[in-house]
N, CA and C of each residue as an Amber inpcrd file, in Angstrom:
protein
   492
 103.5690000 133.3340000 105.2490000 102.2780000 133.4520000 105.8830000
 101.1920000 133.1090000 104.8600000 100.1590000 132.1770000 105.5000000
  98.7370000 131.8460000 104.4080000  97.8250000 133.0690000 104.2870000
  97.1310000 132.8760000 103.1140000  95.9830000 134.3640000 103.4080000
  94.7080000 132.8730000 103.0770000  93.7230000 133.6920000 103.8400000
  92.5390000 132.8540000 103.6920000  91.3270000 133.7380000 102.6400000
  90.3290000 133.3680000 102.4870000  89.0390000 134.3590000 101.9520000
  88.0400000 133.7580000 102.7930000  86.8980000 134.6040000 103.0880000
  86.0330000 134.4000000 103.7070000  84.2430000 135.1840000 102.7390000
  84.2830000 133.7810000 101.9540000  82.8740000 134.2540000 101.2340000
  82.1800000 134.2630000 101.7640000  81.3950000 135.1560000 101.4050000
  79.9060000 135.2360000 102.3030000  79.0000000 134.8560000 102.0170000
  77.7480000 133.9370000 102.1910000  76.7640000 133.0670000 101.6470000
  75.7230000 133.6590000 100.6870000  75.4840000 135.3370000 101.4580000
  74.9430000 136.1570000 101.3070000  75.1050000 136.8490000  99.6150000
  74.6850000 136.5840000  98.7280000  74.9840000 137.2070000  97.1810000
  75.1440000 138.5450000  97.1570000  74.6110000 139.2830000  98.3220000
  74.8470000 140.6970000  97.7890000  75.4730000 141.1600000  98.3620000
  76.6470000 140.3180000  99.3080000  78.1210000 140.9100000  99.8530000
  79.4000000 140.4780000  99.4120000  80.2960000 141.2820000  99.4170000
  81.1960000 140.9680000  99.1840000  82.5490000 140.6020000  99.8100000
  83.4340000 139.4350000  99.9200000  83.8530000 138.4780000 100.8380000
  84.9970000 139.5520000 100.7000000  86.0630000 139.0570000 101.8230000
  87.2700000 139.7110000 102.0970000  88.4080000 139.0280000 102.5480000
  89.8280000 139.3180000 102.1870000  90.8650000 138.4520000 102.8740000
  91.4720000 138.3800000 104.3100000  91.5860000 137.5800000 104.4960000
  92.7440000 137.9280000 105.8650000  94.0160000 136.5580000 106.5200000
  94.5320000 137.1010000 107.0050000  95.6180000 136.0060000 107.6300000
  95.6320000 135.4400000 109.3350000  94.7050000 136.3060000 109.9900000
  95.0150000 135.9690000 111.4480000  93.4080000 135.5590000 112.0580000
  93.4050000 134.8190000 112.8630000  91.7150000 135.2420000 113.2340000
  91.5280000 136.3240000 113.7730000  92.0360000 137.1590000 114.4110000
  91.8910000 138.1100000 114.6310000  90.8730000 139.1700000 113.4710000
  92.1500000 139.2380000 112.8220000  91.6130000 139.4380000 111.4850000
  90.3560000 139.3150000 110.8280000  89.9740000 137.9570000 110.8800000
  88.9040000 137.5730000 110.3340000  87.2120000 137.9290000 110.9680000
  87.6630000 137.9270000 112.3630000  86.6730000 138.2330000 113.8820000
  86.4940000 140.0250000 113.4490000  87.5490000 140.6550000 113.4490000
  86.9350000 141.9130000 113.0560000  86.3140000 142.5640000 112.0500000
  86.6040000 142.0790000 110.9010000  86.1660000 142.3080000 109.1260000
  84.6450000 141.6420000 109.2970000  84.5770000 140.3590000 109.5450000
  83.4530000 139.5610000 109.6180000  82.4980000 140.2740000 110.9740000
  82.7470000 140.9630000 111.8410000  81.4340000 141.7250000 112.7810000
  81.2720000 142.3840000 111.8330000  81.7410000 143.5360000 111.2100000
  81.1480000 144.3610000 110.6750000  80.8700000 144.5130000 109.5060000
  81.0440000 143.4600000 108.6480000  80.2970000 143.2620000 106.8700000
  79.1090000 143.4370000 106.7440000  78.8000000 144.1360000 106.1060000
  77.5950000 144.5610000 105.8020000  77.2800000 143.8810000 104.1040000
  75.8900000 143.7580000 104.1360000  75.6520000 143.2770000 102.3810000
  75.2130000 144.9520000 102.0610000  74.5200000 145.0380000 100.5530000
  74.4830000 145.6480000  99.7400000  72.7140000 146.2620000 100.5180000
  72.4460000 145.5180000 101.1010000  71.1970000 146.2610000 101.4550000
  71.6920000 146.7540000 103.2530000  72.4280000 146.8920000 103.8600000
  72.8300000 146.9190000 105.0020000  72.1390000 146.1970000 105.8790000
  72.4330000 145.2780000 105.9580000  71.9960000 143.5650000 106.7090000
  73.4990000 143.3220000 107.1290000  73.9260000 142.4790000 108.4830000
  75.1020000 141.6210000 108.8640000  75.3110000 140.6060000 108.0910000
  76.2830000 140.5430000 107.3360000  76.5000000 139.3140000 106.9110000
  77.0820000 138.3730000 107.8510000  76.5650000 137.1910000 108.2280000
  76.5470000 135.9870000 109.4150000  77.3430000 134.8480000 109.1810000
  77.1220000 134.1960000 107.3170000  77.5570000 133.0790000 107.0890000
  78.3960000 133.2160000 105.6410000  79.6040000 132.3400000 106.6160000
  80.7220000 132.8250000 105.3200000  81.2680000 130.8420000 104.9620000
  81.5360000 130.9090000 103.8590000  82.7800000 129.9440000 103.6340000
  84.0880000 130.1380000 103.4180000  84.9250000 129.8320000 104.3890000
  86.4930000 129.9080000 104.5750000  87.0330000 128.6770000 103.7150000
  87.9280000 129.5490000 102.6750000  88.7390000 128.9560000 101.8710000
  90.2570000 129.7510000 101.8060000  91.4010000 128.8120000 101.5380000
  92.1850000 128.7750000 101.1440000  92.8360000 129.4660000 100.3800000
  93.2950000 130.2090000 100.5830000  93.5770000 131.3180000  99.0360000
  95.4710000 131.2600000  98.3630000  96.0750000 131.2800000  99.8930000
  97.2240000 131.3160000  99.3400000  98.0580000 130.6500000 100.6970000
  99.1250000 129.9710000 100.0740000 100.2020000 129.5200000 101.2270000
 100.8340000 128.1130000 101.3220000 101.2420000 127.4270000 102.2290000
 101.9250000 125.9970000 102.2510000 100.9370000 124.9240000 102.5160000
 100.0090000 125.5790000 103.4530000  99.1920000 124.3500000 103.7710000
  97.4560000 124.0260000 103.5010000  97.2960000 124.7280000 102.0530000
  96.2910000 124.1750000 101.2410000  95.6320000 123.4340000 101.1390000
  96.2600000 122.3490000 101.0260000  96.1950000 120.5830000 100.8500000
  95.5810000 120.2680000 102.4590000  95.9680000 120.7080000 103.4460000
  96.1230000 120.3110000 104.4810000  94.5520000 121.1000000 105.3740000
  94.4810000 122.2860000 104.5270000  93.5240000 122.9670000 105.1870000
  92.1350000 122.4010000 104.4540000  92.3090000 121.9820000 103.7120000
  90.8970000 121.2250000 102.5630000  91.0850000 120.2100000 103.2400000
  91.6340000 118.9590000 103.7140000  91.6560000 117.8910000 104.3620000
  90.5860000 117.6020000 105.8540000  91.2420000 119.0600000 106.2180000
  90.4280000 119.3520000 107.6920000  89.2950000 119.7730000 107.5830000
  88.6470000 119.8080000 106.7030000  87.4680000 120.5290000 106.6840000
  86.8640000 121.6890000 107.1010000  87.8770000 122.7680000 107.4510000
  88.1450000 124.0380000 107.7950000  86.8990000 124.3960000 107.8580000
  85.9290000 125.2400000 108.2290000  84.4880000 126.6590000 107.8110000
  84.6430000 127.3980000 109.0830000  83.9640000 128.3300000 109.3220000
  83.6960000 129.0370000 109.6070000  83.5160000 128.6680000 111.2520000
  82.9850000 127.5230000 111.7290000  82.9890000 127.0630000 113.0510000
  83.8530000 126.1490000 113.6280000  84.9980000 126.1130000 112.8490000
  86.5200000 125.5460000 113.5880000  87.6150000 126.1270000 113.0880000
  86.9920000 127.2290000 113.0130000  88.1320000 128.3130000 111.9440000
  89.0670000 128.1440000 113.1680000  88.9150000 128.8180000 114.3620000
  89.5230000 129.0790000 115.7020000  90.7690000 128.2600000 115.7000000
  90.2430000 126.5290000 115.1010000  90.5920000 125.3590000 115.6080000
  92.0150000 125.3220000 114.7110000  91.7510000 126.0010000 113.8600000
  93.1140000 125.8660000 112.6110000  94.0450000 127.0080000 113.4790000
  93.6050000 127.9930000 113.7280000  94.7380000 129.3220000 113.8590000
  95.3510000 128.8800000 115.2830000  94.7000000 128.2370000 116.5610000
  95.4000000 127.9440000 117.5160000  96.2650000 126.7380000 117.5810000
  95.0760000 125.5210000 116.6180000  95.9320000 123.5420000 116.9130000
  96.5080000 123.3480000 115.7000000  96.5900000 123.8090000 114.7740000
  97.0070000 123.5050000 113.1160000  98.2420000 123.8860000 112.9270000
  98.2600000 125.5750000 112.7350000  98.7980000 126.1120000 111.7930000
 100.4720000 126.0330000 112.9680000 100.3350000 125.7610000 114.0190000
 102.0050000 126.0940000 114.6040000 102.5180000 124.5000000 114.7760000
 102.0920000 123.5750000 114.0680000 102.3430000 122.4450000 114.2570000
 103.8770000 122.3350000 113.7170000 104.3060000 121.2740000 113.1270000
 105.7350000 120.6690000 113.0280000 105.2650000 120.3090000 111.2940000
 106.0530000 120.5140000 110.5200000 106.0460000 119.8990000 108.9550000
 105.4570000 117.9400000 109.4650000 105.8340000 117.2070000 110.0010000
 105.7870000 116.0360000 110.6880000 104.1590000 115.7860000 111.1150000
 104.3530000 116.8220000 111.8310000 102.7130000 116.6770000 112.5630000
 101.6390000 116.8820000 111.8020000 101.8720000 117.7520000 110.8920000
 100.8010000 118.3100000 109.6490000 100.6490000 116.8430000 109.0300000
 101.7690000 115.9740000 108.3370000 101.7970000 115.1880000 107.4500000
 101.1070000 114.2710000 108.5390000 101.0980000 114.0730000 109.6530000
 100.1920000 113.2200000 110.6250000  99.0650000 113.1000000 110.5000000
  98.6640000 114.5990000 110.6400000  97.2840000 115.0290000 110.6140000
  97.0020000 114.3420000 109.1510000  97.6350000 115.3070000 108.4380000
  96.9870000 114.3430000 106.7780000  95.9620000 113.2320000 106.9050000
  97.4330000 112.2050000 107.2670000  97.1520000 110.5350000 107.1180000
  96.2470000 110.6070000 107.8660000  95.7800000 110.8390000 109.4880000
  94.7270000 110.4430000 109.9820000  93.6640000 111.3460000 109.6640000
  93.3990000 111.9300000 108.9840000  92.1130000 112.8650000 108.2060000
  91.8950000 112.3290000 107.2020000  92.4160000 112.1870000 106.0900000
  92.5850000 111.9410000 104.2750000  92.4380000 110.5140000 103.9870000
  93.5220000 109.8160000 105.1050000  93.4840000 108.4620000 104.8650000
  92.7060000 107.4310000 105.4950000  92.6890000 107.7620000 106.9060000
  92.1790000 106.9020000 108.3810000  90.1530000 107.4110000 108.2090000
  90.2620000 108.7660000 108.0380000  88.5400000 108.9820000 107.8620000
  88.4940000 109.3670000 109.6610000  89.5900000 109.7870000 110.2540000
  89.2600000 110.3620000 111.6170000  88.3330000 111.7240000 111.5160000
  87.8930000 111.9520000 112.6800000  87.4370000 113.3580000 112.3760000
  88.9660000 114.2550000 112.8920000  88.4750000 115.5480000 113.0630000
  89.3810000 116.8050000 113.1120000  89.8410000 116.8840000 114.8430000
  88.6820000 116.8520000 115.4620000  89.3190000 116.6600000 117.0960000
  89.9260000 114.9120000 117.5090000  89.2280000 114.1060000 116.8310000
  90.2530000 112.8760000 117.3070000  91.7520000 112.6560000 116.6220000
  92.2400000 113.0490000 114.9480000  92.7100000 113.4820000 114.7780000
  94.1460000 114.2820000 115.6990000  93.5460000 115.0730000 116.2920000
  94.0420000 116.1680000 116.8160000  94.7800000 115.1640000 118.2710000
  94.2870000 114.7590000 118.8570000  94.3910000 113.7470000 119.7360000
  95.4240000 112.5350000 119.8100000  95.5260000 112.0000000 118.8300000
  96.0520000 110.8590000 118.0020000  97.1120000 111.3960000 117.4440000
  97.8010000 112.4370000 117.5170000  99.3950000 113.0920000 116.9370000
 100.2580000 112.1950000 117.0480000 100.1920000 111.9300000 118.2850000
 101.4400000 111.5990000 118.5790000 101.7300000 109.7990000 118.6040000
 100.5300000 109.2880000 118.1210000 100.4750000 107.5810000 117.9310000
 100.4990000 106.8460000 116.5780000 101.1340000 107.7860000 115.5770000
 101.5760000 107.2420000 114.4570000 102.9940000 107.3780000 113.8690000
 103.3440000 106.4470000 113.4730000 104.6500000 106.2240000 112.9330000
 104.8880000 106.3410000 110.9120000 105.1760000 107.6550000 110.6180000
 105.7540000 108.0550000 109.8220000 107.1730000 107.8860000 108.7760000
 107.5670000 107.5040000 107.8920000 108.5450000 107.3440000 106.8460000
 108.4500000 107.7640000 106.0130000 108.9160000 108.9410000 105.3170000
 109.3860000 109.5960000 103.9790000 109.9760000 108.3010000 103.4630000
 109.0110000 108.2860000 102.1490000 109.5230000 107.2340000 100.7890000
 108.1010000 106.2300000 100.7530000 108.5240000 105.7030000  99.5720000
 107.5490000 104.5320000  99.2860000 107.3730000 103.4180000 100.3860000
 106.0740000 102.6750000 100.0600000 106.2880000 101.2480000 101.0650000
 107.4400000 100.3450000 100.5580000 107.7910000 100.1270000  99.4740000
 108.8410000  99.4480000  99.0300000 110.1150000  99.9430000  99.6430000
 110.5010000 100.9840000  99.4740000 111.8950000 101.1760000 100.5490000
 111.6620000 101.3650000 102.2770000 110.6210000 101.6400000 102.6390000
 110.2370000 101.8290000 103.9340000 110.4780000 100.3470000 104.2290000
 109.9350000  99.9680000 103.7230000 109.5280000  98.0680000 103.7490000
 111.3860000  97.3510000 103.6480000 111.7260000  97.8330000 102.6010000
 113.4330000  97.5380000 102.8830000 114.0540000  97.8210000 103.9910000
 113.8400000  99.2670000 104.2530000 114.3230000  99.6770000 105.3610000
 113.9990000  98.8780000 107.6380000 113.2900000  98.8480000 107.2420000
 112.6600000  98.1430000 108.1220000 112.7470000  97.0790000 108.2090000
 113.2060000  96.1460000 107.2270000 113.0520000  95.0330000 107.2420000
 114.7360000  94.2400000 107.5490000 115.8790000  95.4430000 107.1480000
 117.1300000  95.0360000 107.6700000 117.5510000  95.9790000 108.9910000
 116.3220000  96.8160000 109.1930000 116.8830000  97.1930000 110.6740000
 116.4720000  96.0390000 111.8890000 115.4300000  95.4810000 111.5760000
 114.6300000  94.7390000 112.2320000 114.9780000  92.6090000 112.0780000
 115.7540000  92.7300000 110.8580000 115.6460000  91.2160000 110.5140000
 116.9200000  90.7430000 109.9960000 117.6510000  91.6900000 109.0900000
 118.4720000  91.2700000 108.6700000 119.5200000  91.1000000 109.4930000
 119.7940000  91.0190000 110.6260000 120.6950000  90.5680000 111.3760000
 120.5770000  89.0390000 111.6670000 119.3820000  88.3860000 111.4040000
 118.8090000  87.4480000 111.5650000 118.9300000  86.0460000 110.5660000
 119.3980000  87.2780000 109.0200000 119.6430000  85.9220000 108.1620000
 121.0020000  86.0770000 107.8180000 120.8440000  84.8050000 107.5560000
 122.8340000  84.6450000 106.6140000 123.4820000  85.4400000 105.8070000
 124.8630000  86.1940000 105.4670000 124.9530000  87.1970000 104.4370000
 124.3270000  86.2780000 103.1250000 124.7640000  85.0880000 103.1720000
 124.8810000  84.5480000 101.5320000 123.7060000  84.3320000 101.5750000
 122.2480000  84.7140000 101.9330000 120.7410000  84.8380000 102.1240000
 120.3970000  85.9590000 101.3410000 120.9690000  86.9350000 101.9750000
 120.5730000  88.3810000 102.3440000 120.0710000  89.1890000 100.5980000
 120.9990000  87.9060000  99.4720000 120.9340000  88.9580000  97.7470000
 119.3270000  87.9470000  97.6120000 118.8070000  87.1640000  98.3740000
 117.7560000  86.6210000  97.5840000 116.0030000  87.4550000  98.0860000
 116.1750000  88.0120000  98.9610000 115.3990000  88.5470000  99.5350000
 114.2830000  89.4970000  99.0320000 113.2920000  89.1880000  98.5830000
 112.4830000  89.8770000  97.6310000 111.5920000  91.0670000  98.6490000
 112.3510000  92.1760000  98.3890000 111.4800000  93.1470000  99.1890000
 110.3970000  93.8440000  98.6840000 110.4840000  93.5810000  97.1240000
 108.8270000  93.8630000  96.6650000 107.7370000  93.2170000  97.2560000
 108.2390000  91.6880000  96.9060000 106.6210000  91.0010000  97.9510000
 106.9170000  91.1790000  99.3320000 107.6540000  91.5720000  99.4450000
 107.6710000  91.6810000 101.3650000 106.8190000  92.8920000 102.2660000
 106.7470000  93.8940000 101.0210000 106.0540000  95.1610000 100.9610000
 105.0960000  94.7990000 100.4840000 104.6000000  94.3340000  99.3410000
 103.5650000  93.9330000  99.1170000 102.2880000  93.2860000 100.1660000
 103.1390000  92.3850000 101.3550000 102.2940000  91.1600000 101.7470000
 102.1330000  92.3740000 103.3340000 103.1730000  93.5040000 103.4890000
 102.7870000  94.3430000 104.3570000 101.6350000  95.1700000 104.0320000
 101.6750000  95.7700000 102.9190000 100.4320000  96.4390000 102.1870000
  99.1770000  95.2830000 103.0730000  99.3130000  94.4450000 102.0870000
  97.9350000  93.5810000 101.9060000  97.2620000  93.0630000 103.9000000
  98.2590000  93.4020000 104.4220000  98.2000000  92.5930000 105.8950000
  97.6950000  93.9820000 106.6050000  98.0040000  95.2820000 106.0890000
  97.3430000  96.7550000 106.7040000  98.1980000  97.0390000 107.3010000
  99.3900000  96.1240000 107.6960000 100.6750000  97.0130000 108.0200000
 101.4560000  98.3020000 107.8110000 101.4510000  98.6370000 106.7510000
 102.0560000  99.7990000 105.9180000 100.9580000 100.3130000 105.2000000
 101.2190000 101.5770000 105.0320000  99.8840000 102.2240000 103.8860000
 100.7980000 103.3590000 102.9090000 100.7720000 103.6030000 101.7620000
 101.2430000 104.9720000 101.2940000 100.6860000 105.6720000 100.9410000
 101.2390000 106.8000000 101.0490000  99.9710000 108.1190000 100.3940000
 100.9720000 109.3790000 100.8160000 100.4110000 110.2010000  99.9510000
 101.3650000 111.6460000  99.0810000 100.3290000 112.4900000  99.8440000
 101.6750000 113.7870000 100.2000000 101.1740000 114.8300000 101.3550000
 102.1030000 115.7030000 100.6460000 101.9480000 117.1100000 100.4280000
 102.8740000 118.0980000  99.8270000 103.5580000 117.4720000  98.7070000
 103.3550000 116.5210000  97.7690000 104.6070000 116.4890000  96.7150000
 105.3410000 115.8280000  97.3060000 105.3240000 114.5230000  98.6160000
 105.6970000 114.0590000  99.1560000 105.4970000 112.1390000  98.5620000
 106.1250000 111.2290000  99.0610000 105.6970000 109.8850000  99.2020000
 106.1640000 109.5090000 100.6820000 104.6940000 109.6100000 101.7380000
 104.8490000 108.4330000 102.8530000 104.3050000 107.2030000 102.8310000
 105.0610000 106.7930000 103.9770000 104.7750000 105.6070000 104.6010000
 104.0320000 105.4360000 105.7170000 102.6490000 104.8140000 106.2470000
 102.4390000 104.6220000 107.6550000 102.8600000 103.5080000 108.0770000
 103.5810000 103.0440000 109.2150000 104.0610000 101.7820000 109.7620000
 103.1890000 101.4080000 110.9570000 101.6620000 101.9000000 111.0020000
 101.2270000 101.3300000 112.0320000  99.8020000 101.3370000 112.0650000
């Protein structure tokens, strides 16, 4: 389970942890600062857990907090790394994002083996065996890179691939 913090903007209160919104909805009505005033405006950060990386990506605060504890956090290891790419990489926002799950195509590994891989599921049936040792799949990945075909980029200590 993640724990979050919820600072308060306010200097003369002091912020508090929690894990559920629930959680957060009840601590946050009733904070009081140091002069007994409501404290109103907090920044939600990250404190502890798996999806760190993922929660800084989204641009998490205080007015889509909701949006993480119901559409985020019960997602699929898969879907998170989705989200990533179309947040981190694409420059989507958080609700189109959210939308767009299910229209990208994903590969664990570099573009260079993705790019191999793909390229004898898809082709190599196509050329001659005594072809097949000359086949330079660096520039083949390369000229996919450069064409916007493929993209890579690191999610958890990860290396993907986008194929689309």
């Amino acid at each position: 389970m993640s724990t979050y913090f919820a600072q308060p903007f306010n200097l003369d209160a002091i912020g508090f942890y929690f894990d559920t919104l629930d959680s957060y909805a009840e601590q946050s009505e009733n904070l009081l600062d140091a002069h007994g005033n409501l404290v109103e405006e907090f920044e939600i950060q990250s404190a502890d857990g798996d999806d760190c990386e993922l929660f800084l990506v989204c641009g998490i605060n205080q007015a889509n907090l909701n949006t993480w504890f119901e559409d985020i956090v019960n997602l699929s290891d898969y879907e998170k790394t989705v989200l990533h790419y179309l947040l981190g990489v694409s420059g989507y926002s958080l609700k189109s994002a959210l939308d767009k799950l299910d229209e990208v195509n994903l590969y664990e590994g570099n573009l260079k083996e993705v790019a191999e891989r793909l390229f004898d599921e898809f082709y190599s049936s196509d050329v001659p065996e005594s072809i097949r040792a000359y086949i330079d799949y660096e520039k083949f990945s390369h000229d996919c890179k450069l064409r916007g075909d493929m993209c890579e980029f690191e999610f958890n200590g990860k290396t993907w691939t986008c194929t689309n």
